Coordinates of C-alpha atoms in Angstrom, one line a residue:
Chain A
M18 CA -22.8 20.5 -11.2
A19 CA -22.7 16.9 -12.5
A20 CA -23.0 14.0 -10.1
P21 CA -19.6 12.7 -9.2
G22 CA -18.5 9.8 -11.4
W23 CA -17.4 6.3 -10.3
S24 CA -13.8 7.3 -9.9
D25 CA -14.7 10.3 -7.6
R26 CA -17.0 8.2 -5.5
V27 CA -14.4 5.5 -5.0
R28 CA -11.8 8.1 -4.1
E29 CA -14.2 9.5 -1.5
L30 CA -14.7 6.0 -0.1
L31 CA -10.9 5.6 0.3
R32 CA -10.6 9.0 1.8
R33 CA -13.3 8.2 4.4
M34 CA -11.7 4.8 5.2
N35 CA -8.3 6.6 5.7
S36 CA -9.7 9.6 7.5
F37 CA -7.1 9.3 10.2
H38 CA -4.5 10.2 7.6
G39 CA -6.5 13.1 6.2
A40 CA -6.4 16.8 6.8
G41 CA -8.2 17.8 10.0
S42 CA -7.8 14.4 11.6
S43 CA -6.7 14.0 15.2
K44 CA -3.6 12.1 14.1
A45 CA -1.1 14.9 15.1
L46 CA -2.8 15.1 18.5
C47 CA -2.9 11.4 19.3
L48 CA -0.2 9.9 21.6
P49 CA 1.6 6.8 20.5
L50 CA 0.9 4.0 22.9
R51 CA 4.1 2.1 24.0
V52 CA 4.2 -1.2 25.8
A53 CA 7.5 -2.7 26.7
G54 CA 9.2 -0.1 24.5
Q55 CA 7.2 -1.0 21.4
Q56 CA 4.4 1.0 19.8
V57 CA 1.1 -0.8 19.7
G58 CA -1.5 2.0 19.2
H59 CA -2.5 5.7 19.0
V60 CA -4.4 7.2 21.9
P61 CA -6.7 10.2 21.2
Q62 CA -6.2 13.1 23.5
A63 CA -9.5 12.9 25.3
V64 CA -8.9 9.2 26.1
A65 CA -5.3 9.9 27.2
K66 CA -6.5 12.6 29.6
R67 CA -8.9 10.1 31.2
L68 CA -6.3 7.3 31.3
C69 CA -3.8 9.5 33.1
Q70 CA -6.2 9.3 36.1
Y71 CA -4.9 5.7 36.5
P72 CA -1.1 6.4 37.0
S73 CA -0.4 2.9 38.2
V74 CA -1.4 1.7 34.7
F75 CA -1.1 4.5 32.2
S76 CA 1.3 7.5 32.1
V77 CA 2.5 10.1 29.6
S78 CA 6.3 10.2 29.2
Q79 CA 8.0 13.2 27.7
G80 CA 11.3 12.3 26.1
K81 CA 14.1 14.9 26.0
E82 CA 13.6 16.1 22.5
A83 CA 11.2 13.5 21.3
P84 CA 7.4 14.0 21.2
A85 CA 5.3 12.7 24.1
Y86 CA 3.9 9.2 24.3
M87 CA 1.6 7.2 26.5
E88 CA 3.1 4.2 28.2
L89 CA 1.8 1.2 30.1
N90 CA 3.5 1.1 33.5
V91 CA 6.8 -0.8 33.0
Q92 CA 6.3 -2.7 36.2
L93 CA 3.4 -4.5 34.6
A94 CA 5.9 -7.0 33.2
S95 CA 3.8 -10.0 32.0
W96 CA 0.9 -10.5 29.7
E97 CA -1.2 -11.5 32.7
Q98 CA -0.4 -8.4 34.7
R99 CA -0.9 -6.0 31.8
T100 CA -4.2 -7.7 30.7
A101 CA -5.6 -7.6 34.3
A102 CA -4.6 -4.0 34.9
V103 CA -5.9 -2.6 31.6
Q104 CA -9.1 -4.6 31.9
E105 CA -9.8 -3.1 35.3
V106 CA -9.4 0.4 34.0
L107 CA -11.6 -0.3 31.0
Q108 CA -14.3 -1.8 33.2
E109 CA -14.3 1.3 35.4
L110 CA -14.6 3.6 32.4
R111 CA -17.4 1.4 31.1
D112 CA -19.2 1.7 34.4
Q113 CA -18.8 5.5 34.2
Q114 CA -20.1 5.5 30.7
A115 CA -17.0 7.4 29.8
F116 CA -16.9 6.5 26.0
P117 CA -19.8 5.5 23.7
C118 CA -17.8 2.6 22.1
L119 CA -17.8 0.8 25.5
K120 CA -21.6 0.3 25.2
E121 CA -20.7 -2.4 22.6
W122 CA -18.7 -4.4 25.2
R123 CA -18.5 -8.0 24.0
E124 CA -16.5 -9.9 26.7
E125 CA -14.2 -10.8 23.9
L126 CA -10.5 -10.4 24.5
Y127 CA -8.4 -9.1 21.7
S128 CA -4.6 -9.5 21.3
V129 CA -2.4 -6.4 21.3
R130 CA 1.0 -6.7 19.6
P131 CA 3.4 -4.4 17.7
Y132 CA 3.3 -6.6 14.6
F133 CA 0.8 -9.4 13.6
C134 CA 3.5 -12.0 14.1
D135 CA 4.6 -10.9 17.5
T136 CA 3.6 -12.6 20.8
P137 CA 0.8 -10.5 22.3
L138 CA 1.9 -8.0 24.9
F139 CA -1.5 -8.0 26.5
S140 CA -5.1 -8.6 25.6
M141 CA -8.1 -6.2 26.0
E142 CA -11.8 -6.1 25.4
R143 CA -12.4 -5.9 21.7
A144 CA -15.0 -3.0 21.9
A145 CA -12.3 -0.8 23.6
T146 CA -9.6 -1.2 20.9
P147 CA -10.5 2.1 19.2
L148 CA -9.7 4.0 22.5
L149 CA -6.1 2.9 22.2
G150 CA -6.0 2.8 18.4
V151 CA -5.0 -0.8 18.4
K152 CA -4.9 -2.6 15.0
R153 CA -7.5 -5.2 14.2
Y154 CA -7.1 -8.0 11.7
G155 CA -9.5 -10.0 9.6
A156 CA -9.7 -12.3 6.6
H157 CA -11.9 -11.7 3.5
L158 CA -12.7 -14.0 0.6
N159 CA -13.3 -13.0 -3.1
G160 CA -15.2 -16.0 -4.5
Y161 CA -15.5 -16.0 -8.3
I162 CA -16.2 -18.3 -11.3
W163 CA -15.3 -18.2 -14.9
Q164 CA -18.2 -18.7 -17.3
N165 CA -17.9 -18.4 -21.1
G166 CA -14.7 -16.5 -20.7
Q167 CA -16.2 -14.0 -18.3
M168 CA -15.5 -13.7 -14.6
Y169 CA -18.4 -13.4 -12.2
M170 CA -18.1 -12.7 -8.5
W171 CA -20.1 -14.1 -5.6
L172 CA -21.2 -11.4 -3.1
A173 CA -23.3 -11.7 0.1
R174 CA -26.0 -9.3 1.4
R175 CA -25.7 -8.9 5.2
A176 CA -28.7 -9.8 7.3
S177 CA -30.9 -6.8 8.1
N178 CA -30.6 -7.5 11.9
K179 CA -26.8 -7.3 11.9
P180 CA -25.7 -4.7 14.5
T181 CA -23.2 -3.2 12.0
Y182 CA -23.9 -2.3 8.4
P183 CA -27.2 -4.2 8.2
G184 CA -28.5 -5.0 4.7
L185 CA -25.2 -4.0 2.9
L186 CA -23.2 -6.0 0.4
D187 CA -20.3 -8.0 1.7
N188 CA -17.7 -10.4 0.4
L189 CA -18.6 -14.0 0.0
A190 CA -17.1 -14.7 3.5
A191 CA -15.2 -12.6 6.0
G192 CA -14.5 -12.3 9.7
G193 CA -12.2 -10.9 12.4
I194 CA -9.2 -13.0 13.5
A195 CA -9.8 -14.0 17.1
T196 CA -7.0 -14.7 19.5
G197 CA -5.6 -18.2 19.0
L198 CA -6.8 -18.6 15.4
G199 CA -4.6 -18.5 12.3
V200 CA -5.3 -16.5 9.2
T201 CA -6.3 -19.4 6.9
E202 CA -8.0 -21.1 9.8
T203 CA -10.2 -18.0 10.3
L204 CA -11.0 -17.9 6.6
I205 CA -12.0 -21.6 6.4
K206 CA -14.2 -21.2 9.5
E207 CA -16.0 -18.1 8.1
C208 CA -16.5 -19.9 4.7
Q209 CA -18.2 -22.7 6.5
E210 CA -20.3 -20.6 8.9
E211 CA -21.4 -17.8 6.5
A212 CA -21.7 -19.5 3.1
C213 CA -21.6 -23.3 3.7
I214 CA -18.4 -23.6 1.7
P215 CA -16.9 -27.0 2.7
P216 CA -13.4 -26.8 4.3
S217 CA -11.9 -28.9 1.6
L218 CA -13.0 -26.3 -1.0
A219 CA -12.2 -23.2 1.2
A220 CA -8.7 -24.5 1.8
Q221 CA -8.0 -24.0 -1.9
A222 CA -8.4 -20.2 -1.5
K223 CA -5.2 -18.4 -2.4
P224 CA -3.8 -15.7 -0.2
V225 CA -3.1 -12.6 -2.4
G226 CA -2.1 -9.9 0.0
T227 CA -3.7 -7.5 2.4
I228 CA -5.6 -4.2 2.5
S229 CA -4.8 -1.6 5.2
Y230 CA -6.6 1.6 6.3
T231 CA -7.3 3.7 9.3
Y232 CA -10.3 5.7 10.0
E233 CA -11.6 7.8 12.9
G234 CA -15.0 6.8 14.3
A235 CA -17.8 9.3 14.9
H236 CA -16.9 9.4 18.6
G237 CA -13.2 9.9 18.2
G238 CA -12.0 6.3 18.3
I239 CA -9.2 5.2 16.0
Y240 CA -9.7 2.2 13.8
P241 CA -6.5 0.9 12.2
E242 CA -7.5 -2.3 10.3
C243 CA -5.7 -4.8 8.1
Q244 CA -7.6 -7.5 6.1
F245 CA -5.9 -10.6 4.7
V246 CA -7.4 -11.1 1.2
F247 CA -8.0 -14.5 -0.4
D248 CA -9.2 -15.4 -3.9
L249 CA -11.1 -18.6 -4.5
E250 CA -12.2 -19.8 -7.9
L251 CA -15.3 -21.8 -7.3
P252 CA -16.8 -24.6 -9.5
E253 CA -19.2 -23.1 -12.0
D254 CA -22.1 -25.0 -10.4
F255 CA -21.3 -24.2 -6.8
V256 CA -24.0 -22.2 -5.0
P257 CA -23.3 -20.8 -1.5
Q258 CA -26.0 -21.3 1.1
V259 CA -27.0 -19.1 4.0
G260 CA -25.2 -20.5 7.1
D261 CA -25.3 -18.8 10.5
G262 CA -27.9 -16.3 9.5
E263 CA -25.5 -13.3 9.2
V264 CA -26.3 -13.2 5.4
Q265 CA -29.7 -12.9 3.9
E266 CA -28.9 -13.6 0.2
F267 CA -26.0 -14.3 -2.2
Y268 CA -25.5 -12.9 -5.7
L269 CA -23.4 -13.9 -8.7
W270 CA -22.6 -10.7 -10.5
P271 CA -20.6 -9.8 -13.6
L272 CA -17.6 -7.7 -12.7
E273 CA -19.1 -4.6 -14.3
K274 CA -22.0 -4.8 -11.8
V275 CA -19.5 -5.4 -8.9
K276 CA -17.5 -2.4 -10.1
E277 CA -20.7 -0.2 -10.1
A278 CA -21.6 -1.4 -6.6
I279 CA -18.1 -0.5 -5.3
G280 CA -18.9 3.1 -6.3
S281 CA -22.3 3.1 -4.6
S282 CA -23.2 3.2 -0.9
D283 CA -24.7 -0.3 -1.1
F284 CA -21.4 -2.0 0.0
K285 CA -20.0 -2.3 3.5
P286 CA -17.0 0.0 3.0
N287 CA -14.1 -2.3 3.8
C288 CA -15.7 -5.1 1.7
A289 CA -15.9 -2.7 -1.3
M290 CA -12.2 -2.1 -0.8
V291 CA -11.5 -5.9 -1.0
A292 CA -13.5 -6.2 -4.2
L293 CA -11.8 -3.1 -5.7
D294 CA -8.4 -4.8 -4.9
F295 CA -9.7 -7.9 -6.8
L296 CA -10.7 -5.9 -9.8
I297 CA -7.3 -4.2 -9.9
R298 CA -5.2 -7.4 -9.4
H299 CA -7.2 -9.1 -12.1
G300 CA -6.6 -6.4 -14.7
Y301 CA -10.2 -5.4 -14.8
I302 CA -9.2 -1.8 -14.2
Q303 CA -6.7 -0.3 -16.7
P304 CA -4.1 2.3 -15.7
D305 CA -4.6 4.2 -19.0
E306 CA -8.4 4.3 -18.6
E307 CA -8.8 4.9 -14.9
P308 CA -7.4 8.4 -14.2
H309 CA -6.9 7.8 -10.5
Y310 CA -5.4 4.3 -10.8
V311 CA -2.4 5.1 -8.7
E312 CA -4.5 6.8 -6.0
L313 CA -6.9 3.8 -5.8
V314 CA -4.1 1.3 -5.3
E315 CA -2.4 3.5 -2.7
G316 CA -5.7 4.1 -0.9
L317 CA -6.0 0.3 -0.4
H318 CA -2.6 0.2 1.4
R319 CA -2.2 3.0 3.9
T320 CA 0.3 2.3 6.6
L321 CA 0.2 3.9 10.0
Chain B
M7 CA 24.6 -14.1 16.1
A8 CA 23.0 -16.0 13.3
A9 CA 22.9 -14.4 9.8
P10 CA 19.6 -12.7 9.2
G11 CA 17.0 -14.9 7.5
W12 CA 15.1 -14.2 4.2
S13 CA 12.4 -12.4 6.0
D14 CA 14.7 -10.0 7.8
R15 CA 16.7 -9.3 4.7
V16 CA 13.6 -8.4 2.7
R17 CA 12.3 -6.2 5.6
E18 CA 15.7 -4.4 5.4
L19 CA 15.3 -4.0 1.7
L20 CA 11.9 -2.4 2.1
R21 CA 13.1 -0.2 4.9
R22 CA 15.9 1.0 2.7
M23 CA 13.5 1.7 -0.2
N24 CA 11.3 3.6 2.2
S25 CA 14.1 5.4 4.0
F26 CA 12.3 8.7 3.6
H27 CA 9.6 7.4 5.9
G28 CA 12.0 6.0 8.5
A29 CA 13.4 7.4 11.7
G30 CA 16.2 9.9 11.1
S31 CA 15.1 10.8 7.6
S32 CA 15.0 14.4 6.5
K33 CA 11.2 14.1 5.9
A34 CA 10.2 16.4 8.8
L35 CA 12.7 19.0 7.5
C36 CA 11.6 19.0 3.9
L37 CA 9.4 21.7 2.6
P38 CA 6.3 20.7 0.6
L39 CA 6.6 22.2 -2.9
R40 CA 3.4 23.8 -4.1
V41 CA 2.6 24.9 -7.6
A42 CA -0.7 26.6 -8.5
G43 CA -1.9 25.7 -5.0
Q44 CA -1.2 21.9 -5.3
Q45 CA 1.6 19.9 -3.8
V46 CA 3.9 18.2 -6.3
G47 CA 7.1 17.5 -4.3
H48 CA 9.3 17.7 -1.2
V49 CA 12.3 20.0 -1.1
P50 CA 15.2 19.1 1.2
Q51 CA 16.4 22.0 3.4
A52 CA 19.8 22.5 1.7
V53 CA 18.1 22.7 -1.7
A54 CA 15.4 25.1 -0.5
K55 CA 18.1 27.4 0.9
R56 CA 19.7 27.5 -2.5
L57 CA 16.5 27.9 -4.4
C58 CA 15.5 30.9 -2.3
Q59 CA 18.3 32.8 -4.0
Y60 CA 16.0 32.9 -7.0
P61 CA 13.0 34.8 -5.5
S62 CA 11.4 35.5 -8.9
V63 CA 11.0 31.7 -9.3
F64 CA 11.0 30.0 -5.8
S65 CA 9.9 31.4 -2.5
V66 CA 9.1 30.0 1.0
S67 CA 5.7 30.9 2.3
Q68 CA 4.8 30.8 5.9
G69 CA 1.1 30.3 6.5
K70 CA -0.5 31.7 9.7
E71 CA -0.6 28.5 11.7
A72 CA 0.3 26.1 8.9
P73 CA 3.8 24.8 8.4
A74 CA 6.1 26.5 5.9
Y75 CA 6.1 25.4 2.2
M76 CA 8.0 26.3 -0.9
E77 CA 6.1 27.7 -3.8
L78 CA 6.7 28.4 -7.4
N79 CA 6.0 32.1 -8.1
V80 CA 2.3 32.4 -8.8
Q81 CA 3.0 34.9 -11.6
L82 CA 4.4 32.0 -13.6
A83 CA 1.0 31.1 -14.8
S84 CA 1.5 28.7 -17.6
W85 CA 3.3 25.4 -18.3
E86 CA 5.7 27.2 -20.6
Q87 CA 6.5 30.0 -18.2
R88 CA 7.1 27.6 -15.3
T89 CA 9.2 25.2 -17.3
A90 CA 11.4 27.9 -18.7
A91 CA 11.9 29.6 -15.3
V92 CA 12.7 26.4 -13.4
Q93 CA 15.0 25.2 -16.2
E94 CA 17.0 28.4 -16.1
V95 CA 17.6 28.0 -12.3
L96 CA 18.5 24.4 -12.6
Q97 CA 21.0 25.1 -15.4
E98 CA 22.6 27.7 -13.3
L99 CA 22.9 25.3 -10.3
R100 CA 24.4 22.8 -12.7
D101 CA 27.0 25.2 -13.9
Q102 CA 27.8 26.0 -10.3
Q103 CA 28.1 22.2 -9.6
A104 CA 25.7 22.9 -6.7
F105 CA 24.4 19.3 -6.4
P106 CA 25.9 16.0 -7.3
C107 CA 22.8 14.6 -9.0
L108 CA 23.0 17.4 -11.7
K109 CA 26.1 15.7 -13.0
E110 CA 23.7 13.1 -14.5
W111 CA 22.0 15.8 -16.6
R112 CA 20.2 14.0 -19.5
E113 CA 18.4 16.8 -21.5
E114 CA 15.3 14.8 -20.9
L115 CA 12.2 16.8 -19.7
Y116 CA 10.1 15.1 -17.1
S117 CA 6.5 16.1 -16.3
V118 CA 5.5 17.4 -12.9
R119 CA 1.9 17.0 -11.7
P120 CA 0.0 16.5 -8.4
Y121 CA -1.4 13.1 -9.5
F122 CA -0.4 10.9 -12.4
C123 CA -3.6 11.7 -14.3
D124 CA -3.3 15.5 -14.0
T125 CA -2.2 17.8 -16.7
P126 CA 1.5 18.6 -16.1
L127 CA 2.0 21.9 -14.3
F128 CA 5.5 22.2 -15.7
S129 CA 8.4 20.0 -16.9
M130 CA 11.9 19.8 -15.6
E131 CA 15.2 18.0 -16.3
R132 CA 14.8 14.4 -15.2
A133 CA 18.2 14.3 -13.3
A134 CA 17.0 17.2 -11.1
T135 CA 13.7 15.7 -9.9
P136 CA 15.3 14.4 -6.6
L137 CA 16.1 18.0 -5.7
L138 CA 12.4 18.8 -5.7
G139 CA 11.3 15.4 -4.5
V140 CA 9.0 15.0 -7.6
K141 CA 7.5 11.6 -8.1
R142 CA 8.7 9.4 -11.0
Y143 CA 6.7 6.7 -12.7
G144 CA 7.7 3.5 -14.5
A145 CA 6.2 0.2 -15.9
H146 CA 7.6 -3.3 -15.0
L147 CA 6.8 -6.7 -16.4
N148 CA 6.6 -10.0 -14.5
G149 CA 7.0 -12.6 -17.3
Y150 CA 6.2 -16.1 -16.3
I151 CA 5.3 -19.6 -17.7
W152 CA 3.5 -22.6 -16.3
Q153 CA 5.4 -25.9 -16.8
N154 CA 4.2 -29.2 -15.3
G155 CA 2.0 -27.4 -12.8
Q156 CA 4.9 -25.2 -11.7
M157 CA 5.4 -21.5 -12.3
Y158 CA 8.7 -20.2 -13.6
M159 CA 9.7 -16.5 -13.9
W160 CA 11.8 -14.9 -16.5
L161 CA 14.4 -12.5 -15.2
A162 CA 17.0 -10.3 -16.9
R163 CA 20.5 -9.6 -15.8
R164 CA 21.5 -5.9 -16.5
A165 CA 24.4 -5.2 -18.7
S166 CA 27.6 -4.6 -16.8
N167 CA 28.1 -1.2 -18.5
K168 CA 24.7 0.2 -17.4
P169 CA 25.3 3.5 -15.4
T170 CA 22.9 2.3 -12.7
Y171 CA 22.9 -1.1 -10.9
P172 CA 25.2 -2.8 -13.5
G173 CA 25.1 -6.6 -13.5
L174 CA 22.1 -6.9 -11.2
L175 CA 18.9 -8.9 -11.7
D176 CA 16.0 -7.1 -13.3
N177 CA 12.4 -7.8 -14.3
L178 CA 11.9 -9.2 -17.8
A179 CA 11.3 -5.7 -19.1
A180 CA 10.9 -2.3 -17.4
G181 CA 11.4 1.4 -18.0
G182 CA 10.4 4.9 -16.9
I183 CA 7.3 6.6 -18.4
A184 CA 8.5 9.4 -20.6
T185 CA 6.4 12.5 -21.2
G186 CA 3.8 11.9 -23.8
L187 CA 3.7 8.1 -23.5
G188 CA 1.0 6.0 -21.8
V189 CA 1.5 3.3 -19.2
T190 CA 0.8 0.3 -21.5
E191 CA 2.5 2.0 -24.4
T192 CA 5.7 2.3 -22.3
L193 CA 5.5 -1.4 -21.3
I194 CA 5.0 -2.6 -24.8
K195 CA 7.9 -0.4 -26.0
E196 CA 10.3 -1.7 -23.3
C197 CA 9.2 -5.3 -24.0
Q198 CA 10.2 -4.9 -27.6
E199 CA 13.4 -3.0 -26.9
E200 CA 14.8 -5.0 -24.0
A201 CA 13.6 -8.5 -24.5
C202 CA 12.4 -8.7 -28.1
I203 CA 8.8 -9.5 -27.0
P204 CA 6.6 -8.8 -30.0
P205 CA 4.0 -6.0 -29.4
S206 CA 1.1 -8.4 -30.1
L207 CA 2.3 -10.6 -27.2
A208 CA 3.3 -7.8 -24.9
A209 CA -0.2 -6.3 -25.3
Q210 CA -1.6 -9.3 -23.5
A211 CA 0.2 -8.3 -20.3
K212 CA -2.3 -7.7 -17.5
P213 CA -2.1 -4.6 -15.3
V214 CA -2.2 -5.8 -11.7
G215 CA -1.5 -2.7 -9.6
T216 CA 1.4 -0.6 -8.6
I217 CA 4.2 -0.5 -6.0
S218 CA 5.1 2.8 -4.3
Y219 CA 8.1 3.8 -2.2
T220 CA 10.3 6.8 -1.3
Y221 CA 14.0 6.8 -0.5
E222 CA 16.6 9.4 0.2
G223 CA 19.6 9.3 -2.0
A224 CA 23.2 9.3 -0.7
H225 CA 23.4 13.1 -1.5
G226 CA 20.1 14.1 0.1
G227 CA 17.9 13.9 -2.9
I228 CA 14.3 12.6 -2.4
Y229 CA 13.1 9.7 -4.7
P230 CA 9.3 9.1 -4.6
E231 CA 8.6 6.4 -7.2
C232 CA 5.6 4.5 -8.4
Q233 CA 5.9 1.5 -10.7
F234 CA 2.9 0.2 -12.7
V235 CA 3.1 -3.6 -12.5
F236 CA 2.1 -6.0 -15.3
D237 CA 1.9 -9.8 -15.4
L238 CA 2.4 -11.7 -18.7
E239 CA 2.0 -15.4 -19.0
L240 CA 4.3 -16.4 -21.9
P241 CA 4.1 -19.4 -24.1
E242 CA 6.2 -22.3 -22.7
D243 CA 8.5 -22.2 -25.7
F244 CA 9.0 -18.4 -25.8
V245 CA 12.6 -17.3 -25.2
P246 CA 13.4 -13.6 -24.7
Q247 CA 16.3 -12.2 -26.7
V248 CA 18.8 -9.4 -25.8
G249 CA 17.5 -6.3 -27.6
D250 CA 19.0 -2.9 -27.1
G251 CA 22.0 -4.2 -25.1
E252 CA 20.8 -3.1 -21.7
V253 CA 20.5 -6.7 -20.7
Q254 CA 23.3 -9.3 -20.8
E255 CA 21.3 -12.5 -20.2
F256 CA 17.9 -13.9 -19.4
Y257 CA 17.1 -16.6 -16.8
L258 CA 14.0 -18.8 -16.4
W259 CA 13.9 -19.6 -12.7
P260 CA 11.5 -21.5 -10.4
L261 CA 9.8 -19.3 -7.9
E262 CA 11.9 -20.6 -5.0
K263 CA 15.0 -19.3 -6.7
V264 CA 13.3 -16.0 -7.4
K265 CA 12.3 -15.8 -3.8
E266 CA 15.9 -16.4 -2.6
A267 CA 17.2 -13.8 -5.0
I268 CA 14.8 -11.2 -3.6
G269 CA 16.4 -11.6 -0.3
S270 CA 19.9 -11.3 -1.7
S271 CA 21.8 -8.2 -2.9
D272 CA 21.9 -9.6 -6.5
F273 CA 18.6 -7.8 -7.5
K274 CA 18.1 -4.2 -8.5
P275 CA 16.1 -3.1 -5.4
N276 CA 12.8 -1.9 -7.0
C277 CA 12.8 -4.9 -9.3
A278 CA 13.1 -7.2 -6.3
M279 CA 10.0 -5.4 -4.9
V280 CA 8.1 -6.0 -8.2
A281 CA 9.0 -9.7 -8.0
L282 CA 8.0 -9.9 -4.3
D283 CA 4.6 -8.4 -5.1
F284 CA 4.2 -11.1 -7.7
L285 CA 5.0 -13.9 -5.2
I286 CA 2.5 -12.4 -2.8
R287 CA -0.3 -11.9 -5.3
H288 CA 0.1 -15.4 -6.7
G289 CA -0.2 -17.0 -3.2
Y290 CA 3.4 -18.2 -3.2
I291 CA 4.0 -16.6 0.2
Q292 CA 1.6 -17.7 2.9
P293 CA 0.4 -15.4 5.7
D294 CA 0.6 -18.2 8.3
E295 CA 4.1 -19.1 7.3
E296 CA 5.7 -15.7 6.6
P297 CA 5.8 -13.9 10.0
H298 CA 6.1 -10.4 8.4
Y299 CA 3.5 -10.9 5.7
V300 CA 1.6 -7.7 6.6
E301 CA 4.8 -5.7 6.9
L302 CA 6.0 -7.0 3.5
V303 CA 2.7 -6.0 1.7
E304 CA 2.6 -2.6 3.4
G305 CA 6.3 -2.0 2.5
L306 CA 5.4 -2.4 -1.2
H307 CA 2.8 0.4 -0.9
R308 CA 4.0 3.4 1.0
T309 CA 2.2 6.6 0.2
L310 CA 3.8 10.0 0.6

């Protein structure tokens, strides 16, 4: 059998990054997590079973004809109360080594809200978000130049000592949106820290949409993620510099080489998706030439 | 209570255009339609009941533990056989005035396939596709100019005698993809017919992605649609002309006016979505200013 072509390899990438939506996923078995009447996550069955041991915080409600859902105790009425109660449960589960993802505990609080624009209902340790299937947000930059009528894209190679995806290709700059920071603010901060792009230049980056996907982790955690995407046309003579050491090297590649890399295993998966979105939006991929054009666009935008 | 703002009106538009995914839709009650082992549609219960009266063509299979699905008789093994058998059933239902949408019978065969790139498994009367929830494809053009550092968009107003959405705003050119025509080919044809854009100019339009949505019609039909989107920067002095009479007038509007129109009821709904996608991709809508930015992008790309 012939090796799968570019198109098939990219479809496989998108299937993997949307494994929560795929056949055989735990989606149908997850319990929606409701807080103050609003859905904020998806709790895997094994996690729900464990959380039910803390009935003053988590409980499973069975509506009359509606499917079951997990709920935060309604008597926890404020951000402070919810945050403290959830954190105590998670700390105990961490001490019991109940779930592998809690080994990556970072002491970094992450906001939980129904929509990105909403006031956070509570905050929780970032490493634990996959246990509740809470959505994470980030900002990614496509940095490019025009040279002799051709487009070239700047890519980064992640440092080999990064805890996640060491040595893989990355967008020119990217990072998670921490509590209290705006989207553009996060982008400008990452541009400065990771690639030494001065804020005055980074501020010219153009917001061009988002990509959304949800995958299941190896240990059953749920990862709904949404990345805000920015394009920045850089001066032809601009050269990014390694900043905080999270990157080992930068490359300026023609789009054909970027396209090939997207279909390889050399790219951090969600960064490959951001680059693919760039190639599509800039007309580098043609609907009459790429047989799975529709599927590729849809795979970049899967809603929970 | 204050009148809903732009953001709320656009969210409502996207909810309406994705009503099949919403609470209270018939989605959970529809039967997947399988042909040669592949899913090609969603059949509403009332339609399925009627189709079961033709067991030599349609039947409902109940897997062991899997949910039920509707299937085209596997003995109909070729495109020709399936097309003839389905067409005969639909003709009979039309004669019986079984479903309102069949009143719009056009004698126009429409291809049915699992993915856009696949060889059609059969073809069917276009007016009947909502009965089987078969996906329709089209191509839409965002025509724009730059003038004094500002972007302006060309829009069309549909003729008042059009059978659908008379008198509403439309993209500069747009149309459904008929069997045998490619995506770009369709776009170029519509540009010529609707706005007198010469093929040499239309061919410079850049494919920039798709929008996808699924709504339920007033009479219970299912409308999964996917529009291929193109951007075309026009010469500053270019003026579109009314071609085949489907348009009554063209406007060249600043983006602020286009944005306002998107949040009004003056726009044909899917064309408003195409224009919204343009505003987002061109950075005219900012993630830190538009509270429902994520929801808007996701609403333009709902997968079945």
